[in-house]
Coordinates of N, CA and C in Angstrom, one line a residue:
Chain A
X1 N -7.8 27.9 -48.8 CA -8.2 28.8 -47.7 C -9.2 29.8 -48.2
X2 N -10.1 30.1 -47.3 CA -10.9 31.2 -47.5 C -10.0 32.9 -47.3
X3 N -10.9 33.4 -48.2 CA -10.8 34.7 -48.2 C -11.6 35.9 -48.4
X4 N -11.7 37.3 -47.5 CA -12.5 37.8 -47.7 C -12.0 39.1 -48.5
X5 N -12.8 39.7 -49.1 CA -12.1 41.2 -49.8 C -13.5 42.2 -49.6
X6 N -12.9 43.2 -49.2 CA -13.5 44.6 -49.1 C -12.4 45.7 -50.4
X7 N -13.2 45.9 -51.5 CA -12.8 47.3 -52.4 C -12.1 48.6 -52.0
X8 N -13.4 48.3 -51.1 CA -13.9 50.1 -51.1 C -12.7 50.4 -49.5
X9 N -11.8 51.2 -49.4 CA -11.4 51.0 -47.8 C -12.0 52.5 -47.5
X10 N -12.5 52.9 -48.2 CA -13.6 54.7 -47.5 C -14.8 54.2 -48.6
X11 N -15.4 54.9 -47.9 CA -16.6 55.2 -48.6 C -17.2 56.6 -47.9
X12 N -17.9 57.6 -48.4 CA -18.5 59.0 -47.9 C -19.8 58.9 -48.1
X13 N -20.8 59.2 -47.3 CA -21.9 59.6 -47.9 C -22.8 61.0 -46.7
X14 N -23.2 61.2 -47.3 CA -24.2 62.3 -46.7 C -25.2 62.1 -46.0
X15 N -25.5 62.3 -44.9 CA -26.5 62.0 -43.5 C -27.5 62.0 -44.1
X16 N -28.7 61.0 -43.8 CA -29.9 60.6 -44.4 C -30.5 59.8 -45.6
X17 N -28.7 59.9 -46.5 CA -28.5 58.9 -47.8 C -28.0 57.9 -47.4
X18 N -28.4 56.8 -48.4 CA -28.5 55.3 -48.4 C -26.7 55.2 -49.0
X19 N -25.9 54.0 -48.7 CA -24.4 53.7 -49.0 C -24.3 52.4 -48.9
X20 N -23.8 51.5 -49.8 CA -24.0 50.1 -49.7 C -22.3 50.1 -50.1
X21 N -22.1 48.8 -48.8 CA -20.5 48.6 -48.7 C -20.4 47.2 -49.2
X22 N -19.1 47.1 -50.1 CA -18.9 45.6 -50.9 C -18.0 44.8 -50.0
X23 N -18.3 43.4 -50.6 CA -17.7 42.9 -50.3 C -17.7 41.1 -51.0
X24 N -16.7 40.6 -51.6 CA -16.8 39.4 -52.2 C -15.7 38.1 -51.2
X25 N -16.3 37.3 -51.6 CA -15.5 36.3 -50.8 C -15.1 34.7 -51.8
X26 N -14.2 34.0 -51.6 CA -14.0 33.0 -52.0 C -13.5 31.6 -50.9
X27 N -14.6 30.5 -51.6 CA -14.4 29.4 -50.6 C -15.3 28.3 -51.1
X28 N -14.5 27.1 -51.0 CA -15.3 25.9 -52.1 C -16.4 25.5 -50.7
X29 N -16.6 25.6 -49.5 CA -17.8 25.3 -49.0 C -18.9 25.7 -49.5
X30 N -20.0 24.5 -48.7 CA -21.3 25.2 -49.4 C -21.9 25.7 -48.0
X31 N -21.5 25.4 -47.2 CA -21.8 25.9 -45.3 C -21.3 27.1 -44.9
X32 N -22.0 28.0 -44.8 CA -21.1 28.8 -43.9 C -21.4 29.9 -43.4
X33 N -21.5 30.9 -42.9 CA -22.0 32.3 -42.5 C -21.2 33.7 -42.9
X34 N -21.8 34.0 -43.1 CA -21.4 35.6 -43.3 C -21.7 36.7 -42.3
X35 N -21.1 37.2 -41.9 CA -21.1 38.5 -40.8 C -20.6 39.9 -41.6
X36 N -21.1 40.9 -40.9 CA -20.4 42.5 -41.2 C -20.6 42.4 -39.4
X37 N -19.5 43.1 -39.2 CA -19.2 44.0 -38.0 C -18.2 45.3 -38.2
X38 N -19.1 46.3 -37.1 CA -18.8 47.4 -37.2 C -17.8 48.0 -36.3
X39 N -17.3 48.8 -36.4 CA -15.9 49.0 -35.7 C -15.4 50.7 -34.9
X40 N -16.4 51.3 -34.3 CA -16.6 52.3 -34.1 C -14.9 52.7 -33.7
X41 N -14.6 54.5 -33.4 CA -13.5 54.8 -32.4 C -12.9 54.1 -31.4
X42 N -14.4 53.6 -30.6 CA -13.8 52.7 -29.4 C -13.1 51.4 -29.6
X43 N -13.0 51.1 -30.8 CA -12.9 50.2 -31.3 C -13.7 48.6 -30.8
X44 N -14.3 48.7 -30.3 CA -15.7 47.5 -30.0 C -16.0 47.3 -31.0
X45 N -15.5 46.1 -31.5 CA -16.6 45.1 -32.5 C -17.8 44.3 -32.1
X46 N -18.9 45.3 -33.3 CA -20.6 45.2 -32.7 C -20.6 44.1 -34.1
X47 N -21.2 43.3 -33.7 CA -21.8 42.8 -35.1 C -23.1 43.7 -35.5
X48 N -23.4 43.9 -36.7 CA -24.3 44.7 -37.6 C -25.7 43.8 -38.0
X49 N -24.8 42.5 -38.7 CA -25.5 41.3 -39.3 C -24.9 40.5 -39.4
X50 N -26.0 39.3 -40.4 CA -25.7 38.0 -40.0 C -26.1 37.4 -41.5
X51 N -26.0 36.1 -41.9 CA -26.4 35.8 -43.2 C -25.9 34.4 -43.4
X52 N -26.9 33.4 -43.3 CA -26.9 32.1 -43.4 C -26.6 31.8 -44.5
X53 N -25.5 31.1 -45.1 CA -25.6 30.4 -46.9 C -26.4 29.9 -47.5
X54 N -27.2 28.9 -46.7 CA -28.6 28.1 -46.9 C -29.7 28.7 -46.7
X55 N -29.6 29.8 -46.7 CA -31.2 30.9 -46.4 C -30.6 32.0 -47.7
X56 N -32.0 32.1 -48.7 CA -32.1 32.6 -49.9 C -32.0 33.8 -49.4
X57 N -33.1 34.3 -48.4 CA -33.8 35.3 -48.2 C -32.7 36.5 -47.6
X58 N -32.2 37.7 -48.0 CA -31.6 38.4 -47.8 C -32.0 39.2 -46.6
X59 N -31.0 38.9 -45.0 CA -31.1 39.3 -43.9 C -31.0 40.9 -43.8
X60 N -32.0 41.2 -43.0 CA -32.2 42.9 -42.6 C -32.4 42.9 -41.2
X61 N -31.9 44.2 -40.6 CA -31.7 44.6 -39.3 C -32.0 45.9 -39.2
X62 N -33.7 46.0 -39.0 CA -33.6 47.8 -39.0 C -33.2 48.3 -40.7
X63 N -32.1 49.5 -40.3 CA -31.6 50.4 -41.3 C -31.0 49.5 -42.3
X64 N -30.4 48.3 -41.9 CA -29.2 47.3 -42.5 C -29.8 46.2 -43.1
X65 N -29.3 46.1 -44.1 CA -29.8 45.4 -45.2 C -28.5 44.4 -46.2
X66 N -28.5 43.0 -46.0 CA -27.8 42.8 -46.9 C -28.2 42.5 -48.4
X67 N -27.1 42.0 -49.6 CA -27.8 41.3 -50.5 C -26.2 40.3 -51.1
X68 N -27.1 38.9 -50.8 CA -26.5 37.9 -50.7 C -26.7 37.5 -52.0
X69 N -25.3 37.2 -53.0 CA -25.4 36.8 -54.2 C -24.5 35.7 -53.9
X70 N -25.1 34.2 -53.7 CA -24.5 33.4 -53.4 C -23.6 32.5 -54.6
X71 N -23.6 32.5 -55.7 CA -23.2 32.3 -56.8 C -21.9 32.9 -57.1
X72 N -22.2 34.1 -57.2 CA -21.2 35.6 -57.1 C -20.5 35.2 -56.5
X73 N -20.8 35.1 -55.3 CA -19.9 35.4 -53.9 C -19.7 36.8 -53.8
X74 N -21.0 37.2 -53.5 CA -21.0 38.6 -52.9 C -22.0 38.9 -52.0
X75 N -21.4 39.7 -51.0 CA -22.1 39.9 -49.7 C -21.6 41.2 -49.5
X76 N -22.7 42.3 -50.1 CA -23.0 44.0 -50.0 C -23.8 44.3 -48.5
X77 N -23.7 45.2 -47.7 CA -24.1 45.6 -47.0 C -24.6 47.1 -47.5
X78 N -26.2 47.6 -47.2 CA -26.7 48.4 -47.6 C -27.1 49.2 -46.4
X79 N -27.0 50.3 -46.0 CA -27.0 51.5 -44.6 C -27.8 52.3 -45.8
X80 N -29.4 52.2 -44.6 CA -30.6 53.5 -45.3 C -30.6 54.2 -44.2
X81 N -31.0 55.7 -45.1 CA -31.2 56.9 -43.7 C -29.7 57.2 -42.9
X82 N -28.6 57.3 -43.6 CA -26.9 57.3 -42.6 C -27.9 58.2 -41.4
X83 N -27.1 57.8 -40.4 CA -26.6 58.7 -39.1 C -25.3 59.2 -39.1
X84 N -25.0 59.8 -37.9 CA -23.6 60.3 -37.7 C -23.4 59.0 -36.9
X85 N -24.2 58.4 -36.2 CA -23.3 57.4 -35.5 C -22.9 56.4 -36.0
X86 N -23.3 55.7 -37.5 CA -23.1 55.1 -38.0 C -21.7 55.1 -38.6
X87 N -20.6 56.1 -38.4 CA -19.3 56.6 -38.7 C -18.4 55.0 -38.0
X88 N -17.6 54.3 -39.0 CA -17.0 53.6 -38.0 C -16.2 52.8 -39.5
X89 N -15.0 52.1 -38.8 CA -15.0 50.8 -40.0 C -16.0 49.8 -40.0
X90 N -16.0 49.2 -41.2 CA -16.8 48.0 -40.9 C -16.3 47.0 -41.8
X91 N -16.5 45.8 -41.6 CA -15.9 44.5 -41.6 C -16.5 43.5 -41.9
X92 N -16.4 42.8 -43.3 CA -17.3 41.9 -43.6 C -16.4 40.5 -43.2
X93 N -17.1 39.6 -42.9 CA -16.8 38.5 -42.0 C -17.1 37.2 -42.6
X94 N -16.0 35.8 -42.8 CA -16.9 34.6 -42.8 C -16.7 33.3 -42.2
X95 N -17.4 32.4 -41.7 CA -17.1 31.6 -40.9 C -17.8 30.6 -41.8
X96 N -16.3 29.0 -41.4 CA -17.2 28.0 -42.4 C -18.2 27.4 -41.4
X97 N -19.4 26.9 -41.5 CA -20.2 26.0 -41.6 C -20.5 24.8 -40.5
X98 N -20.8 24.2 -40.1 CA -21.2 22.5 -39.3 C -20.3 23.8 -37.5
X99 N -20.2 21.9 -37.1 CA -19.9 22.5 -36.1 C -18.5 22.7 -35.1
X100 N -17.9 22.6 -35.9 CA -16.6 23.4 -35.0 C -16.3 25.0 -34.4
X101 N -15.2 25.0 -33.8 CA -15.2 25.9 -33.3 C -14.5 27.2 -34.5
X102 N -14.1 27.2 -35.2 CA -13.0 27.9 -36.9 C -13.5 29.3 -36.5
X103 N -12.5 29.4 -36.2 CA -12.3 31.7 -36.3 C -13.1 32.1 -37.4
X104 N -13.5 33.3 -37.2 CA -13.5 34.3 -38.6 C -12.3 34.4 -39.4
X105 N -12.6 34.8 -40.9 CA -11.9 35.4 -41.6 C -12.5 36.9 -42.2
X106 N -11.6 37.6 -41.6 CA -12.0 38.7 -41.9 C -11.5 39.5 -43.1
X107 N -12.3 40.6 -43.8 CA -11.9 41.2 -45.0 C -11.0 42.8 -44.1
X108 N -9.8 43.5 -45.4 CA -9.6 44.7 -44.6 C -10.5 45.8 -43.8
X109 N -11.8 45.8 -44.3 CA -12.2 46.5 -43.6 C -12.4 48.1 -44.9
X110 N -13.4 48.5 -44.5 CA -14.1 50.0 -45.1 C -14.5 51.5 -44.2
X111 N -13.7 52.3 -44.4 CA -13.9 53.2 -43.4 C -15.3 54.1 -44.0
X112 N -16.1 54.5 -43.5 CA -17.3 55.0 -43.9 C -17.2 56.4 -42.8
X113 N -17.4 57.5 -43.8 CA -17.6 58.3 -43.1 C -18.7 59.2 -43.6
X114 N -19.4 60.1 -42.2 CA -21.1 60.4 -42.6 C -20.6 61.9 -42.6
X115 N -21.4 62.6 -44.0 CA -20.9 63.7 -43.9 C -22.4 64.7 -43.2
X116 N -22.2 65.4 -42.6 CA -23.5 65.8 -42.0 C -24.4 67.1 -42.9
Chain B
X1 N -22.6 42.7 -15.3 CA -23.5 42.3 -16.5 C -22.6 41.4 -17.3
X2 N -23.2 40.5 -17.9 CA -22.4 39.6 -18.5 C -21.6 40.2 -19.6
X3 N -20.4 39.6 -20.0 CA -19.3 40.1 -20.9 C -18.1 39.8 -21.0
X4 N -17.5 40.4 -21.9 CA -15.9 39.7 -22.1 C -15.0 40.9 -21.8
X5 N -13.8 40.7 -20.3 CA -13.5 41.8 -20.2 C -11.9 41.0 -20.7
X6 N -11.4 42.4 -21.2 CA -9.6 42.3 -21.5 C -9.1 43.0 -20.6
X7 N -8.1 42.8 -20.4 CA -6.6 44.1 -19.4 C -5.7 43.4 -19.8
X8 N -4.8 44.7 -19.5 CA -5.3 46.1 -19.5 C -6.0 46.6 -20.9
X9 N -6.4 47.4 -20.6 CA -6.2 48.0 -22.1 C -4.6 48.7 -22.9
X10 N -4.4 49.5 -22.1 CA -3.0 49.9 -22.8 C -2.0 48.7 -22.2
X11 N -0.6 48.6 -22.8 CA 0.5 47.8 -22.3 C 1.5 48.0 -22.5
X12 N 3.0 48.4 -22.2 CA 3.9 48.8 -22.6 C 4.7 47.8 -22.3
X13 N 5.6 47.2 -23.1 CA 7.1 46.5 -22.8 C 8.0 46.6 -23.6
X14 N 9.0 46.0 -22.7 CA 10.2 46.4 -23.2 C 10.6 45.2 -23.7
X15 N 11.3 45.4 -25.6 CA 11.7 44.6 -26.4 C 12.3 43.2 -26.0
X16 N 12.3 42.0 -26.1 CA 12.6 40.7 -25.6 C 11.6 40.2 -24.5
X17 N 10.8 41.0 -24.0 CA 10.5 40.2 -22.9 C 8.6 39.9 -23.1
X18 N 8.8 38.8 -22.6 CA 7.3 37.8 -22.5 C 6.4 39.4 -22.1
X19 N 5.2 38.5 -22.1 CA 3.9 39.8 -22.2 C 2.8 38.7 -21.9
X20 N 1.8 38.7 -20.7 CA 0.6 38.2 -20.9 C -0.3 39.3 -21.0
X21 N -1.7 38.6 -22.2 CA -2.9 39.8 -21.9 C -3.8 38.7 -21.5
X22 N -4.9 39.3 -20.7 CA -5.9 38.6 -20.0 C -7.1 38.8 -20.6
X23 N -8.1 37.4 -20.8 CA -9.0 37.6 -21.4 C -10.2 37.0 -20.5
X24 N -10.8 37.6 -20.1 CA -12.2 36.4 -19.5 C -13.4 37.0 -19.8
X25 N -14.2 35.7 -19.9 CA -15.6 35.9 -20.1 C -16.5 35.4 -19.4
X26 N -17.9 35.4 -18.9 CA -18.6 35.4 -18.1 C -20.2 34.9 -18.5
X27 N -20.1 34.8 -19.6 CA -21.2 34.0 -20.5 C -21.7 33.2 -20.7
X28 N -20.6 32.3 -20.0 CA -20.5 30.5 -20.2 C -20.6 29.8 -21.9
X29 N -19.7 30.8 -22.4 CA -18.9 30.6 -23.9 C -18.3 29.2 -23.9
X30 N -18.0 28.2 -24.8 CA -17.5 27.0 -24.9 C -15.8 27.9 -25.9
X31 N -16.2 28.3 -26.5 CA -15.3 28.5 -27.8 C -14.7 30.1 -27.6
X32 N -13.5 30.2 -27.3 CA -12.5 31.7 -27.5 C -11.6 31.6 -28.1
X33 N -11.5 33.1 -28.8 CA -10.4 33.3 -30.0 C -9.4 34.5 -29.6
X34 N -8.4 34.8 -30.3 CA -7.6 35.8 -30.0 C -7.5 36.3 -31.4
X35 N -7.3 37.6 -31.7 CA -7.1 37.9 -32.6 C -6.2 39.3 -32.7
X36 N -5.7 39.4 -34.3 CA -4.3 40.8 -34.1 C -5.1 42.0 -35.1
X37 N -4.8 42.8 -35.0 CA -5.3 43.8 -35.9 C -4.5 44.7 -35.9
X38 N -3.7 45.0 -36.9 CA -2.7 46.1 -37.2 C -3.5 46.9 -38.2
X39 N -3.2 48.1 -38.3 CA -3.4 49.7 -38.7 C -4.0 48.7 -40.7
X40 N -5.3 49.4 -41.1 CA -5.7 48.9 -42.5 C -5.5 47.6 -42.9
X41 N -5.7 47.2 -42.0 CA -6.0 45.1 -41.9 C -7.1 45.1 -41.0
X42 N -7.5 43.7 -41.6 CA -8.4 43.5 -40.8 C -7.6 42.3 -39.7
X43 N -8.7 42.0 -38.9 CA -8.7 40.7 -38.1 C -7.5 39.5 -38.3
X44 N -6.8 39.2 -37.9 CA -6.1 37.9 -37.9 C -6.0 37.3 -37.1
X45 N -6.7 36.1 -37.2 CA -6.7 34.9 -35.9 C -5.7 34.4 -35.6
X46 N -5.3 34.1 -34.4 CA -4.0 33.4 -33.5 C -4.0 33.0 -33.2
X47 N -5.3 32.3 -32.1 CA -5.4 30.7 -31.3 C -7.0 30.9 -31.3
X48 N -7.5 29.7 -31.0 CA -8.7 29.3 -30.6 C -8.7 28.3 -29.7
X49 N -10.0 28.4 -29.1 CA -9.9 26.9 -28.3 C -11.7 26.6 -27.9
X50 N -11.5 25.4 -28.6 CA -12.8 25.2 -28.0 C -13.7 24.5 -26.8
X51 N -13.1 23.7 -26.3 CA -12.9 23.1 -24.6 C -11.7 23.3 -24.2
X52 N -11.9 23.5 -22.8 CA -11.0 23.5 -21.9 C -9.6 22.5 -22.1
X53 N -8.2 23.2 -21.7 CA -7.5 22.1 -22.1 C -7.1 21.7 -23.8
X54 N -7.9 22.2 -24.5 CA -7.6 22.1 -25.6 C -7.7 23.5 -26.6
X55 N -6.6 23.9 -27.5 CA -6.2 25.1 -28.4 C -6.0 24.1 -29.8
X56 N -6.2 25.0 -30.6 CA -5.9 25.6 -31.5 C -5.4 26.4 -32.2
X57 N -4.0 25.9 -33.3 CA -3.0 27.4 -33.7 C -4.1 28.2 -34.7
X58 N -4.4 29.4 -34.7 CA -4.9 30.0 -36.4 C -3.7 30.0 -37.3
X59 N -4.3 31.2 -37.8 CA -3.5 31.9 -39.1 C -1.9 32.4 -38.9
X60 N -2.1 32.9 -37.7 CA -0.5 33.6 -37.4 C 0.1 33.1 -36.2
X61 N 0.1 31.7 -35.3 CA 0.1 31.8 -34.6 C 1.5 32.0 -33.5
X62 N 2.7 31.9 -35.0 CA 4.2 31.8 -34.1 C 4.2 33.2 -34.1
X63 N 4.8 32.9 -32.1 CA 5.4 33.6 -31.2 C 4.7 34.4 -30.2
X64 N 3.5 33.1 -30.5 CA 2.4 33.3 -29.2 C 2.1 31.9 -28.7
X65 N 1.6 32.1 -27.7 CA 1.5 30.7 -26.8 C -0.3 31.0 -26.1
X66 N -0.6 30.1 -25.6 CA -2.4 30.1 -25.4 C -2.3 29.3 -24.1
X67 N -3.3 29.2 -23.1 CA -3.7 28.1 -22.1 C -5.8 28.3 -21.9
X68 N -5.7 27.3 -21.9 CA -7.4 27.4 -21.7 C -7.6 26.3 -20.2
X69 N -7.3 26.7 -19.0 CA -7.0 25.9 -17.6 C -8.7 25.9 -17.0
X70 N -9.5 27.3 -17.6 CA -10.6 27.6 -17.0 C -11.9 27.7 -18.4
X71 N -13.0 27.3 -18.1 CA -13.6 28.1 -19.0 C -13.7 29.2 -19.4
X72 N -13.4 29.9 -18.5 CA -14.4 31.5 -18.8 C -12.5 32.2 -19.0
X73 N -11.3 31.8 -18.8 CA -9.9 32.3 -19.4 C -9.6 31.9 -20.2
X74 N -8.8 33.2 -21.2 CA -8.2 32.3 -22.3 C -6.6 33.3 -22.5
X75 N -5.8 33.2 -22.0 CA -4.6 34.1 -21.4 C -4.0 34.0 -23.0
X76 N -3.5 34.7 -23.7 CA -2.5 34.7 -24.4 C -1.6 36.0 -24.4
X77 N -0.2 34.7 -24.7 CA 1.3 35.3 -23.8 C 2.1 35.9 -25.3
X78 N 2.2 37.0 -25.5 CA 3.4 37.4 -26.2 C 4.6 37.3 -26.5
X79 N 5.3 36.1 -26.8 CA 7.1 35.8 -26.7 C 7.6 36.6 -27.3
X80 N 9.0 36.8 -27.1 CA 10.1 37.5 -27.7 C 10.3 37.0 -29.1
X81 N 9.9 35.7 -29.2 CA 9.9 34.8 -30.6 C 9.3 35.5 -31.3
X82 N 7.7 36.6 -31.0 CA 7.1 37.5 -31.9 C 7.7 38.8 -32.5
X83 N 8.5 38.5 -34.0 CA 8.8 39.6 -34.6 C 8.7 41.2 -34.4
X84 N 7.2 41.4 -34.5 CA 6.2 42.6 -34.3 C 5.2 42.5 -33.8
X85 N 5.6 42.7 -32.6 CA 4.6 42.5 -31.4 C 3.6 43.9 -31.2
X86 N 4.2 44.7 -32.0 CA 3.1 45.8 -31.3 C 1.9 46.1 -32.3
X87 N 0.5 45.8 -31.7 CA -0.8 46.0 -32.6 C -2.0 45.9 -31.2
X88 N -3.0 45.6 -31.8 CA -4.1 45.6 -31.1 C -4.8 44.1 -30.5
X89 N -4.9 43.8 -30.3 CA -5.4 42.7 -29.9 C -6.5 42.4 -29.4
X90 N -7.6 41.5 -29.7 CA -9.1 40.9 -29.5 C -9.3 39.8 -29.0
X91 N -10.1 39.7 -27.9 CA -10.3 38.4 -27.9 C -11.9 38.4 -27.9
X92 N -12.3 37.4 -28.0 CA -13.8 37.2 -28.5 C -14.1 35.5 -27.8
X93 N -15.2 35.4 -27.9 CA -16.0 34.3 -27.8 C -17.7 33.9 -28.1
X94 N -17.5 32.5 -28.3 CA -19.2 32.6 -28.6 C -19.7 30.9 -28.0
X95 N -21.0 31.0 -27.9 CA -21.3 29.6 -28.0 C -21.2 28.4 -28.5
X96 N -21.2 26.8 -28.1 CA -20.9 26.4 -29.3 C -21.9 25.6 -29.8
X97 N -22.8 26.5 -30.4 CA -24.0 26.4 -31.0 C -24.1 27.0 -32.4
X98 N -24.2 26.4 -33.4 CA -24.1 26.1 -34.9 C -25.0 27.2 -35.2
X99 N -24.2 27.9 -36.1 CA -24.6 29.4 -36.2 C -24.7 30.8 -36.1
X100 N -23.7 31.0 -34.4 CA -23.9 31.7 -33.5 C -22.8 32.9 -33.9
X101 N -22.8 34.2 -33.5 CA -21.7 34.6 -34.0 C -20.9 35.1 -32.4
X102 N -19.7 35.9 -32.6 CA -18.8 36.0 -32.0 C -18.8 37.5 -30.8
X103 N -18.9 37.0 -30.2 CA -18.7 38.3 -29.0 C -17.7 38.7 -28.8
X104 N -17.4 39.9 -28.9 CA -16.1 40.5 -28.6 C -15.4 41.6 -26.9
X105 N -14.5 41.5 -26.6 CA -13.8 42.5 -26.0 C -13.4 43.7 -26.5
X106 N -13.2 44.7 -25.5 CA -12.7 45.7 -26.2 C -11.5 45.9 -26.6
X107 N -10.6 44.6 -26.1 CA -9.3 45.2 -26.7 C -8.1 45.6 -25.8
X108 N -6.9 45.3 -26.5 CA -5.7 46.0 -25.5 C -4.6 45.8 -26.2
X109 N -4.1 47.7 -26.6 CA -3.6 47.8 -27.0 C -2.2 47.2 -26.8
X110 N -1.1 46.9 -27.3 CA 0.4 46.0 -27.1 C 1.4 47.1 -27.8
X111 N 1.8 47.8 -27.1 CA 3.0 48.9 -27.6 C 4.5 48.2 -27.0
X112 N 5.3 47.5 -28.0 CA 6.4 47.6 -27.5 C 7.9 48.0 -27.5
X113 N 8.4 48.7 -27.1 CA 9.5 49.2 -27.3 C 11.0 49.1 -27.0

């Protein structure tokens, strides 16, 4: 069975600094995606990003940046320039591969809070 | 506007008794999930389904029950058979196009007492 792990369950940083959230995973596929979704008060899960296993090239979104060590099995999420809105859990995600329908597996989760 | 709505959001019942939450979506999604989230956990899947008529158990799925009768509903029922029924609950959906990620509801909370 797959599994996801998040370290860090806080992390702090100061408004306008850069904070990169961990995250490793284990799974004999070679298919599969990776997600972070964010988890504000309202609790709405937004997806953040996205990250193909078969694509080298490390996905960015704006401020969000990942870096995919596919070897590792690691999948870090990097937030440049914090905002206050950026305050929320967030949740590194993975889904196997081809085409079925197979849920996420989600990691606990990292509370990130922006200090202003 | 297109979306996935839940209800209620809050829900109160009283210990032994069945519980439905409602989930629909309006996207023309092939594939919905249900999922539990208790306090410093993440996510745990419960049912899936990917056509109509047909489910899938997840990870946790005794002492829940699913029906998929419509596309755009995916009802899951709370039994008394569920230990610890009270947490949060999600349901989501996405296309079923290779790659796609998961759209979510807001949620409804399940307090039981």
């Amino acid at each position: 069975a797959q599994t996801v792990t998040q370290s860090q369950p806080e992390m702090s940083v100061q408004e306008a600094e850069t904070v990169t959230l961990s995250c490793t995973y284990d799974t004999s596929e070679s298919d599969y995606y990776l997600f972070w979704y964010k988890q504000p008060p309202s609790r709405q899960m937004i997806l953040v990003i996205r990250q193909e296993a078969y694509k080298q090239q490390n996905a960015t979104e704006n401020r969000f940046s990942v870096n995919f060590q596919k070897a590792a099995k690691s999948f870090s999420l990097k937030i440049s320039d914090s905002q206050l809105g950026d305050a929320a859990m967030y949740f590194c995600a993975y889904r196997r591969g081809g085409g079925g329908a197979d849920g996420l597996t989600f990691g606990k989760g990292t509370h990130l809070i922006i200090q202003p | 506007d297109g979306g996935i709505t839940q209800s209620p959001k809050y829900l109160f019942r009283k210990e032994g008794q069945n519980v439905t939450l409602s989930c629909e979506q309006n996207l023309n999604h092939d594939a919905m999930y249900w999922y539990r989230q208790d306090p410093g956990q993440g996510l745990r899947l419960i049912y899936y389904s990917q056509i109509v008529n047909d489910f899938q158990k997840g990870d946790i799925a005794e002492g829940y029950s699913v029906s998929r009768e419509k596309k755009e509903s995916f009802p899951l029922t709370v039994t008394s058979a569920q230990k610890n029924p009270t947490a949060f609950y999600l349901c989501a959906s996405r296309p079923d196009r290779v790659g796609t990620e998961a759209f979510f509801g807001q949620g409804t909370r399940l307090t039981v007492v």
